[in-house]
XYZ file of C-alpha atoms in Angstrom:
597
model
C 144.306 127.328 -17.735
C 143.724 124.701 -21.101
C 140.663 125.036 -23.048
C 139.368 128.042 -20.883
C 140.135 132.073 -21.054
C 140.156 131.847 -16.948
C 140.901 129.745 -14.350
C 140.784 130.461 -10.118
C 140.798 126.611 -7.455
C 142.809 124.678 -6.493
C 144.785 122.238 -8.554
C 145.067 119.460 -5.662
C 143.256 116.863 -5.831
C 142.188 117.690 -1.650
C 142.892 121.357 -0.313
C 142.130 123.167 3.033
C 138.732 124.897 2.802
C 140.102 127.016 4.658
C 143.117 127.212 4.058
C 143.966 126.839 0.294
C 146.470 126.675 -2.499
C 144.251 128.770 -4.684
C 146.088 129.255 -8.599
C 143.950 132.767 -10.825
C 144.612 132.165 -14.109
C 148.424 130.368 -14.274
C 149.478 132.555 -10.904
C 150.083 131.151 -7.175
C 147.862 133.672 -4.923
C 146.861 133.628 -1.130
C 143.206 133.388 -0.320
C 141.948 137.090 0.184
C 140.907 136.279 3.001
C 140.763 134.065 6.713
C 138.522 132.299 8.098
C 138.713 134.545 10.861
C 136.756 136.977 8.287
C 134.645 133.727 7.733
C 136.530 132.804 3.926
C 135.325 129.417 2.927
C 136.623 127.775 -0.992
C 133.540 127.114 -2.417
C 131.719 130.682 -1.508
C 135.473 131.983 -3.524
C 135.177 129.450 -5.476
C 131.507 130.526 -6.266
C 132.385 134.140 -5.731
C 134.821 133.692 -8.782
C 131.804 131.445 -10.999
C 129.315 134.594 -10.726
C 132.030 137.793 -11.093
C 133.767 135.270 -14.330
C 129.703 135.030 -16.011
C 129.529 138.268 -15.048
C 132.525 140.297 -17.086
C 132.286 138.236 -20.054
C 128.504 138.262 -20.339
C 128.628 142.416 -20.065
C 131.360 142.491 -22.682
C 130.426 139.934 -25.181
C 126.713 139.575 -24.436
C 125.898 137.237 -27.647
C 128.170 134.955 -26.584
C 127.467 131.687 -25.088
C 129.511 131.259 -22.276
C 131.237 127.792 -20.502
C 131.580 127.174 -16.729
C 133.571 124.476 -14.704
C 132.954 124.598 -11.023
C 135.373 122.242 -9.292
C 134.408 121.905 -5.735
C 136.673 121.164 -2.949
C 133.095 118.931 -1.722
C 132.782 116.399 -0.421
C 136.059 114.818 -0.551
C 138.526 114.690 2.500
C 139.152 117.186 4.612
C 135.046 117.385 5.306
C 135.397 121.452 6.647
C 132.414 123.925 6.610
C 131.431 126.985 8.792
C 130.898 125.870 12.400
C 126.276 127.086 11.268
C 126.371 123.914 8.965
C 127.609 121.658 10.796
C 125.263 122.196 14.048
C 122.424 122.482 12.396
C 123.252 118.410 12.015
C 124.152 117.163 15.735
C 122.179 114.574 16.658
C 120.694 114.034 13.350
C 122.956 110.940 13.075
C 122.495 109.282 16.891
C 120.537 106.132 16.332
C 123.344 104.899 14.191
C 124.828 103.798 10.612
C 122.593 99.772 10.402
C 119.345 102.558 11.266
C 120.351 105.571 9.095
C 121.305 103.489 6.224
C 118.016 101.036 6.894
C 115.981 104.502 6.144
C 118.385 105.724 3.588
C 117.491 103.263 1.791
C 113.647 103.077 2.293
C 113.007 106.359 1.318
C 115.440 105.877 -1.627
C 112.117 103.062 -1.932
C 109.691 105.893 -1.222
C 111.378 108.469 -3.834
C 111.600 106.010 -6.442
C 115.340 107.109 -6.844
C 115.511 103.097 -6.531
C 114.649 101.077 -8.238
C 111.347 99.091 -6.624
C 113.086 95.462 -5.654
C 116.078 96.300 -5.255
C 117.903 94.637 -2.171
C 119.976 96.797 0.008
C 123.651 95.236 -0.167
C 124.912 93.586 2.693
C 127.276 95.088 5.156
C 130.508 95.845 3.271
C 133.260 93.443 5.750
C 135.208 95.417 8.369
C 132.130 97.867 8.894
C 130.733 97.071 12.263
C 127.690 96.770 14.155
C 126.437 100.544 15.359
C 125.568 98.822 18.981
C 129.148 97.053 19.489
C 131.245 99.933 19.381
C 132.479 102.323 21.565
C 131.192 105.854 23.517
C 134.109 107.014 21.866
C 133.783 105.901 19.107
C 130.466 106.305 18.863
C 130.910 110.445 19.507
C 133.596 110.735 17.149
C 132.000 109.097 14.107
C 128.723 111.236 14.589
C 130.990 114.537 15.033
C 132.547 114.013 11.265
C 129.775 112.965 10.023
C 127.878 115.383 10.995
C 130.893 117.988 9.789
C 130.755 116.015 6.107
C 127.051 116.644 5.870
C 127.136 120.219 6.812
C 129.835 120.630 3.961
C 127.195 119.736 1.484
C 124.294 121.019 2.938
C 126.538 124.380 2.349
C 127.876 123.033 -0.856
C 124.179 122.875 -1.520
C 124.000 126.834 -0.565
C 126.446 128.049 -3.104
C 125.661 126.189 -5.703
C 122.253 127.768 -5.412
C 123.454 131.245 -5.094
C 125.393 130.701 -8.676
C 122.491 129.906 -10.243
C 120.222 132.859 -8.866
C 122.377 134.214 -10.300
C 121.940 132.797 -13.476
C 118.134 133.374 -12.871
C 118.621 137.152 -12.166
C 120.437 137.170 -15.015
C 117.872 135.369 -17.154
C 119.705 133.246 -18.741
C 119.059 130.356 -16.469
C 115.693 128.795 -18.396
C 118.831 128.891 -21.300
C 121.838 127.496 -19.702
C 122.764 123.162 -19.113
C 123.397 122.645 -16.034
C 125.060 119.150 -15.238
C 126.239 119.036 -11.410
C 127.254 115.104 -10.870
C 130.146 114.010 -8.404
C 132.761 111.674 -9.257
C 132.988 108.697 -7.215
C 131.745 106.614 -4.626
C 131.853 107.686 -1.143
C 135.831 106.866 -0.002
C 136.735 104.463 2.656
C 140.596 106.234 2.878
C 138.759 107.137 6.401
C 139.439 103.933 7.454
C 138.084 101.648 10.687
C 137.839 103.891 12.377
C 137.480 107.661 11.363
C 140.413 110.254 11.120
C 141.534 113.401 12.711
C 143.315 114.014 10.221
C 143.385 112.264 6.567
C 147.390 112.022 6.439
C 147.598 109.596 9.678
C 146.316 107.520 6.785
C 148.664 107.088 4.633
C 151.418 108.365 6.541
C 149.857 103.888 8.047
C 149.068 105.736 11.269
C 146.366 104.182 13.318
C 143.247 106.753 15.321
C 144.305 107.094 18.919
C 140.282 107.407 19.423
C 140.111 107.971 23.252
C 143.084 110.016 22.541
C 141.738 112.811 21.238
C 137.612 113.471 22.639
C 138.939 116.715 23.704
C 139.076 117.571 20.309
C 135.568 116.692 19.416
C 134.613 120.070 18.901
C 137.225 121.143 16.444
C 136.242 118.189 14.154
C 134.887 120.149 10.292
C 136.868 123.940 11.492
C 140.814 124.566 10.059
C 142.020 122.254 12.630
C 141.001 119.488 11.565
C 141.885 116.743 8.093
C 138.798 114.762 8.875
C 137.297 111.212 7.155
C 134.383 109.208 7.372
C 134.807 106.077 8.929
C 133.798 102.794 6.763
C 130.597 102.676 8.681
C 129.803 106.578 7.578
C 130.363 105.952 4.054
C 128.420 102.394 3.325
C 125.318 104.641 4.532
C 126.268 107.845 1.937
C 126.338 104.454 -0.955
C 123.741 103.209 -0.067
C 122.291 100.203 -1.635
C 124.920 99.946 -2.837
C 128.373 97.460 -1.498
C 132.304 99.311 -1.229
C 133.984 102.384 -2.182
C 135.689 104.457 -4.777
C 138.172 102.963 -5.776
C 136.095 99.729 -6.081
C 134.075 98.682 -9.862
C 130.645 97.569 -8.092
C 127.732 99.841 -7.469
C 129.056 101.845 -4.399
C 132.455 102.722 -6.109
C 131.314 103.619 -9.555
C 127.879 104.503 -9.209
C 126.781 107.978 -9.069
C 123.833 110.340 -8.805
C 123.975 112.995 -12.046
C 121.045 116.103 -11.760
C 120.699 117.629 -15.487
C 118.629 121.650 -15.552
C 118.045 123.098 -19.045
C 114.257 124.032 -18.558
C 113.732 125.481 -21.667
C 114.381 122.393 -23.505
C 114.157 119.706 -20.982
C 109.746 119.516 -19.934
C 109.799 117.452 -17.598
C 111.250 118.358 -14.407
C 112.223 116.267 -11.800
C 111.963 113.478 -12.969
C 114.136 110.119 -13.287
C 115.986 109.343 -15.927
C 117.091 105.138 -15.507
C 119.916 104.026 -18.639
C 121.790 103.203 -18.885
C 125.038 105.503 -18.305
C 128.894 106.439 -17.666
C 131.476 109.890 -17.427
C 132.249 109.836 -20.882
C 128.968 109.746 -22.550
C 128.942 114.168 -20.310
C 131.220 115.312 -23.257
C 129.160 113.473 -26.318
C 126.292 115.306 -24.995
C 127.520 118.221 -25.539
C 128.975 117.645 -28.488
C 125.100 116.590 -29.573
C 123.343 119.464 -28.429
C 125.504 121.435 -29.745
C 125.517 120.824 -32.650
C 129.505 120.253 -33.035
C 131.543 117.082 -34.663
C 134.686 116.564 -33.413
C 138.058 117.999 -34.827
C 139.837 114.495 -35.890
C 143.440 116.720 -36.825
C 144.290 119.111 -34.521
C 147.409 121.048 -35.917
C 148.898 117.638 -37.951
C 148.213 115.071 -34.728
C 145.163 112.753 -34.823
C 143.456 112.979 -32.129
C 142.001 110.411 -29.661
C 138.218 109.978 -30.988
C 135.961 110.245 -28.581
C 133.930 107.373 -26.464
C 131.071 108.217 -25.585
C 127.043 108.533 -26.104
C 125.668 111.429 -26.169
C 122.746 111.251 -23.324
C 120.732 114.337 -25.282
C 118.132 111.391 -26.616
C 116.646 111.124 -22.477
C 116.067 114.561 -21.680
C 112.706 114.497 -23.623
C 112.411 110.554 -23.782
C 112.771 108.882 -20.494
C 111.374 105.916 -21.211
C 113.240 105.238 -24.189
C 115.760 102.184 -24.495
C 120.074 102.820 -23.377
C 121.812 103.946 -26.438
C 125.175 102.724 -24.096
C 125.996 99.837 -26.578
C 129.355 99.009 -24.009
C 131.671 100.011 -21.508
C 134.318 98.295 -19.778
C 135.804 98.783 -16.533
C 138.973 98.651 -14.309
C 141.425 100.365 -12.054
C 144.648 98.540 -10.534
C 143.492 95.005 -12.055
C 139.672 94.978 -10.549
C 137.659 94.559 -14.005
C 134.530 94.984 -14.577
C 132.360 95.903 -18.538
C 128.359 95.206 -18.832
C 126.881 95.822 -21.690
C 122.686 95.977 -21.972
C 122.010 95.946 -18.792
C 125.406 93.156 -17.693
C 127.843 93.528 -15.696
C 130.465 91.022 -15.223
C 133.477 91.879 -12.634
C 135.906 90.625 -11.020
C 138.537 92.014 -8.131
C 141.951 91.601 -8.359
C 144.748 90.067 -6.415
C 147.871 92.380 -6.848
C 150.590 89.339 -8.021
C 147.917 87.348 -8.638
C 147.311 85.424 -12.569
C 144.625 87.464 -14.361
C 142.877 84.453 -15.943
C 143.423 82.554 -11.870
C 141.010 85.151 -10.669
C 136.602 84.465 -10.528
C 134.565 87.365 -11.888
C 130.760 87.610 -10.561
C 127.408 87.921 -12.772
C 125.018 91.026 -12.008
C 121.595 91.547 -14.455
C 121.394 95.322 -13.421
C 118.523 94.939 -14.696
C 117.179 93.033 -12.149
C 118.929 93.381 -9.227
C 119.668 97.138 -9.105
C 122.438 96.626 -6.032
C 124.423 94.130 -7.104
C 122.923 91.591 -4.404
C 122.728 88.526 -6.446
C 125.298 86.823 -8.253
C 124.911 85.438 -11.408
C 128.198 83.075 -12.670
C 127.228 80.128 -11.866
C 123.246 80.309 -13.553
C 124.593 81.764 -16.488
C 128.294 80.647 -17.122
C 128.284 81.224 -21.173
C 126.671 84.494 -20.719
C 129.830 85.747 -18.110
C 131.926 83.831 -20.611
C 130.997 86.377 -23.673
C 131.530 89.180 -21.573
C 134.778 88.257 -19.819
C 135.387 87.695 -23.795
C 134.403 91.146 -24.587
C 136.040 93.445 -21.524
C 139.355 92.043 -23.644
C 138.097 93.557 -26.633
C 137.311 96.599 -25.428
C 140.945 96.614 -23.271
C 142.364 96.367 -26.413
C 140.367 99.068 -27.873
C 141.363 102.054 -25.260
C 144.697 101.371 -24.279
C 143.978 99.602 -20.837
C 146.609 96.496 -22.010
C 148.700 95.213 -21.376
C 147.392 95.419 -17.772
C 150.187 96.811 -14.389
C 148.783 96.465 -11.065
C 151.405 98.367 -9.164
C 150.499 100.087 -7.303
C 151.383 102.258 -4.908
C 154.871 101.003 -7.060
C 153.457 103.291 -9.909
C 153.480 107.004 -7.517
C 156.569 108.267 -6.271
C 159.260 106.530 -7.375
C 160.473 107.447 -10.807
C 159.584 111.593 -11.316
C 160.387 112.760 -15.191
C 163.193 114.195 -16.065
C 163.429 117.516 -14.587
C 160.713 116.797 -11.406
C 161.503 119.448 -8.198
C 161.192 115.805 -6.876
C 164.343 114.636 -8.676
C 166.521 116.459 -7.336
C 168.850 115.836 -4.292
C 169.578 120.074 -3.902
C 167.459 122.884 -3.933
C 168.532 125.996 -4.167
C 165.889 129.242 -2.652
C 166.573 132.989 -3.620
C 163.586 134.664 -2.085
C 161.454 136.114 -1.567
C 159.309 133.602 -3.946
C 156.007 132.462 -4.243
C 154.197 130.156 -2.305
C 155.031 126.514 -3.440
C 152.838 123.840 -3.904
C 153.359 119.588 -2.759
C 154.189 118.978 -6.318
C 156.692 120.645 -6.603
C 157.766 121.649 -2.992
C 160.933 120.089 -1.599
C 160.722 116.075 -1.010
C 161.516 116.179 2.284
C 158.678 113.357 3.888
C 160.875 109.858 5.214
C 164.333 111.025 4.318
C 167.107 112.991 5.913
C 168.311 116.302 4.921
C 169.773 118.908 6.239
C 168.576 122.746 5.531
C 171.215 125.865 5.820
C 170.195 130.061 5.456
C 171.493 132.764 5.174
C 170.232 135.289 6.496
C 170.660 139.475 7.724
C 168.813 140.793 10.624
C 168.965 143.372 13.181
C 167.405 142.256 16.908
C 164.899 143.438 16.277
C 163.982 141.141 13.349
C 161.681 138.458 13.266
C 159.366 135.929 11.696
C 159.742 132.449 9.390
C 162.505 131.062 7.475
C 160.286 128.355 5.877
C 157.229 126.383 6.518
C 155.307 123.560 5.130
C 151.818 122.081 5.575
C 148.561 123.143 8.265
C 148.217 123.034 11.783
C 147.366 119.538 11.310
C 150.413 118.597 9.962
C 154.063 119.578 8.985
C 156.242 122.384 10.252
C 158.134 124.827 10.758
C 161.253 126.994 11.169
C 161.069 130.415 12.657
C 163.311 132.994 14.293
C 161.507 134.910 17.193
C 163.263 136.985 20.881
C 166.596 136.195 18.593
C 166.293 132.661 19.532
C 166.198 129.773 16.394
C 162.858 127.328 16.852
C 161.419 124.518 14.796
C 158.316 123.165 15.496
C 157.766 119.442 13.544
C 154.323 118.730 13.883
C 153.003 116.007 14.595
C 149.431 116.011 13.848
C 149.122 118.841 15.909
C 151.545 117.239 18.858
C 154.184 119.679 19.156
C 158.073 118.746 19.791
C 160.255 122.360 19.384
C 163.579 122.788 20.276
C 164.691 126.213 19.919
C 168.147 127.509 20.351
C 169.960 127.728 23.429
C 172.117 130.994 21.982
C 171.467 134.043 20.010
C 170.766 134.129 16.285
C 173.510 136.537 15.636
C 172.710 139.801 13.650
C 173.448 141.157 10.920
C 174.333 138.758 8.681
C 175.007 135.009 9.464
C 174.197 131.573 9.156
C 171.490 129.243 10.497
C 170.667 125.889 9.775
C 168.296 122.865 10.674
C 169.315 118.910 10.360
C 166.742 116.073 10.033
C 168.010 112.878 10.715
C 165.543 110.154 9.665
C 166.806 107.125 12.257
C 164.555 104.185 11.798
C 160.957 105.615 12.246
C 162.064 108.673 14.926
C 164.516 111.849 14.131
C 165.881 113.718 15.924
C 166.723 117.588 14.693
C 169.544 120.010 15.040
C 169.860 123.903 15.506
C 172.858 125.413 13.847
C 174.151 128.711 14.496
C 177.711 130.087 12.251
C 178.830 126.053 11.893
C 177.618 124.844 15.444
C 174.859 122.917 17.258
C 173.088 125.367 19.620
C 170.359 122.652 20.468
C 168.147 118.782 19.231
C 165.767 116.382 20.216
C 164.476 113.449 19.679
C 161.205 112.964 17.597
C 159.124 109.417 17.743
C 157.977 109.293 14.676
C 158.827 110.839 10.218
C 156.185 111.771 8.463
C 156.435 110.010 5.907
C 154.079 112.385 3.933
C 153.821 115.305 5.062
C 151.069 117.692 3.803
C 149.233 118.465 0.715
C 149.990 121.930 2.171
C 153.303 123.119 0.377
C 156.463 125.014 0.674
C 157.112 128.871 1.659
C 159.880 130.232 2.399
C 160.531 133.570 4.630
C 156.693 133.162 5.813
C 153.686 131.357 6.986
C 151.718 131.888 4.078
C 148.315 129.760 4.612
C 147.359 127.288 7.590
C 149.264 128.371 10.752
C 151.946 125.094 11.731
C 153.195 126.721 14.686
C 150.569 127.435 17.773
C 153.707 130.126 18.741
C 152.624 133.214 16.556
C 149.891 134.135 14.611
C 150.182 133.533 9.619
C 151.865 134.425 7.896
C 154.672 135.944 10.511
C 156.741 137.341 7.429
C 160.866 137.144 8.432
C 161.199 141.531 8.704
C 164.598 140.042 7.427
C 166.523 139.391 4.490
C 167.007 135.546 3.486
C 169.118 136.234 0.978
C 169.222 132.316 0.490
C 167.872 128.818 1.978
C 169.638 125.396 0.640
C 168.125 122.390 1.110
C 170.510 118.939 0.482
C 168.232 115.767 0.948
C 171.622 113.130 2.858
C 171.014 109.955 0.882
C 169.014 108.399 -1.975
C 166.349 105.860 0.413
C 167.079 101.986 0.208
C 164.808 100.004 -1.795
C 162.637 99.385 0.984
C 162.386 103.223 1.656
C 161.222 103.615 -1.512
C 158.751 100.742 -2.157
C 156.897 102.315 1.480
C 156.178 105.730 0.033
C 155.425 105.042 -3.041
C 152.651 102.882 -1.437
C 152.104 105.667 0.713
C 151.877 108.063 -2.329
C 148.832 105.977 -3.605
C 147.423 106.122 -1.073
C 147.109 109.790 -0.405
C 146.862 110.465 -4.670
C 143.832 107.249 -4.444
C 142.330 109.351 -2.253
C 142.225 112.266 -4.481
C 140.786 111.176 -7.387
C-alpha cells in the first residue's frame, strides 16, 4: 500500500487465478466467491479498480487519480473461463513452426517490426513440430489454447475499465500505459507442464500419463505453463526467453493512450526506451521535479528519460543515450542503436566471456553478430558497461543463483524459525510467512476439543494441484499428501477421542521419499510411505482450521471449517537440512522466484 491510498490484489509473483491469495489494503481476505459462481481474479481486480475510481470521483472530483492495475496475466498459471479457452480450439493446430512464421509475416505487414527484420533462428532445445509425438502435440496445443484464452479474457477486462472511463467522461484526458514485464518464459520446459511446481521440484512432466487430464487445462485443476516452442512463438521474431538479455527476454510491447494530447492515433513509435523511462515520462507530463531529500534522507536519483517527446514527434531521434543490463552475470549495454551482450556461465571468469555485438537500427532481431567486424566498437561498449555498472550499483557482480534464495533468512523472518505455534482462529497465512516444511522432516500436533459430531480441516497448505491437508472426517484423522494430484492418504486406525485430546502428524524425510505417521494421544495409529517429498509445495500458503482457497483434497468441499475447538497448533522442524539439501532447496527457490518476475 506504500504510495497508494488503497490496495486490492495479490502480493505474490504469481497466484491461482480462481483461488487467489488476496490482500485488501493491509489485511488478507478470502475471494468474495468461488469459480463455481464465475469468479476470476482479473475480473475482480478490474471491478475493484472501477470501484476505487468511482469512489474517488464521487468524493473528490476535483482531484486526479493514479491507478496501477497489475493482473496475473499472462504469467503462469494460465487459467481462464472455459468459454474463452474454447474460442481457440484448433487455432494453433498447424504447430509452432508455421504459427511463428505466420506471426512474423503479420508483424511485418502491420509495421510492428522494421521491414528488414529477419526471423531469429530456432532456440536450442526447440524441436521441429513435425518431430513431436502425437501426445506432445495434443498437450502443447491445449496449453497454448489456454494461454490464448487467458490473454483474450484479460483484454476483455481491460476493455471494461476503458469503457467505464469513457462513461465517466474521463477517457480522453486519462493517460493509459499498458505493457508486459518481460518476454515469454521458459519455465514450462521442453514439454510444457500441467502444474508448474513440477518444474520447481525438478519433476519431469509425463506427457503420456496426463492425456486423460487435457480437459483440466486452463481450469481450477491445473497450474499450467507452455513449452519452449510456444514461448518462442510468443517472442517472435526474437531469440531466447525471459531472464535472458537478448531481445526475447527484454523487448516488450508498450501502448500509450492519451487522446487529448496524442493526435497521431494508432501509430507506431520506434525510439528505444526502457522500463525506467516510464516514471520520468509521468513526472515530465505533470511538470513535477522529483525531490532529492525526503525527511532528511537523500533519495536515489531517478534514472531514465522521458518519452513524452515521442507523443507528437513520431520520427524524432531517440533522446535515450545509454542503457545497461545485468542479470545473474549476463550483461548488456545499448548505446545509440548498438547493443553489446554476453551470456555468463556461472563460476566462469567474467573477463574470459565472449561478447556479441548488434546494430539494432538495422538488425531488430539480433540476427547478425558484428563482434568480429567491429572489434573497436565492441571494446568501447564493454568499457562503457563497466562505467554504467559502477554508477548504478551493479558492482560487484554476483553470479550466485540458487544460493541467493531460500538460505539466509532475515532475522525475525518466520522462515528462520524451528518451531511454529498458532492459536486459531487466525487469518490465512501467505506463503511468505507460512511454515517452512518443504523438503524436511517435521512434527505437527494439535490440541483440540470436540464432540463426536465435530469434523473439518485442522491445517491445509497448497492447492488441489499440489499441497497437503490434515482433517477429521467421520471421527477419523486423515492426512492427504497431494503430489501433483497424486493423492497419498493415511487414515487413523482408531477414532479421534471426544472432549479434549492431542492428535498429531509426523513427517519423516528419508532421502527423496518420506513416511507419514498419524498420532493420537502420543500413540501411532496409521502410517504410509510417499514416493517423493516435495521441496516447494505451493505458492499458496497455510490455513489453520479450514481450507480457505483451492480444495486440496477431493474428500471434502472447501472450506470445510473445523466445527470443534482447536486450542493450539504446534509445528516443530526436526533438524536443519544438510548443506547439500540447502543448496538444492535454494536452487528450487531461485527457479520459482525467477518464474514470478
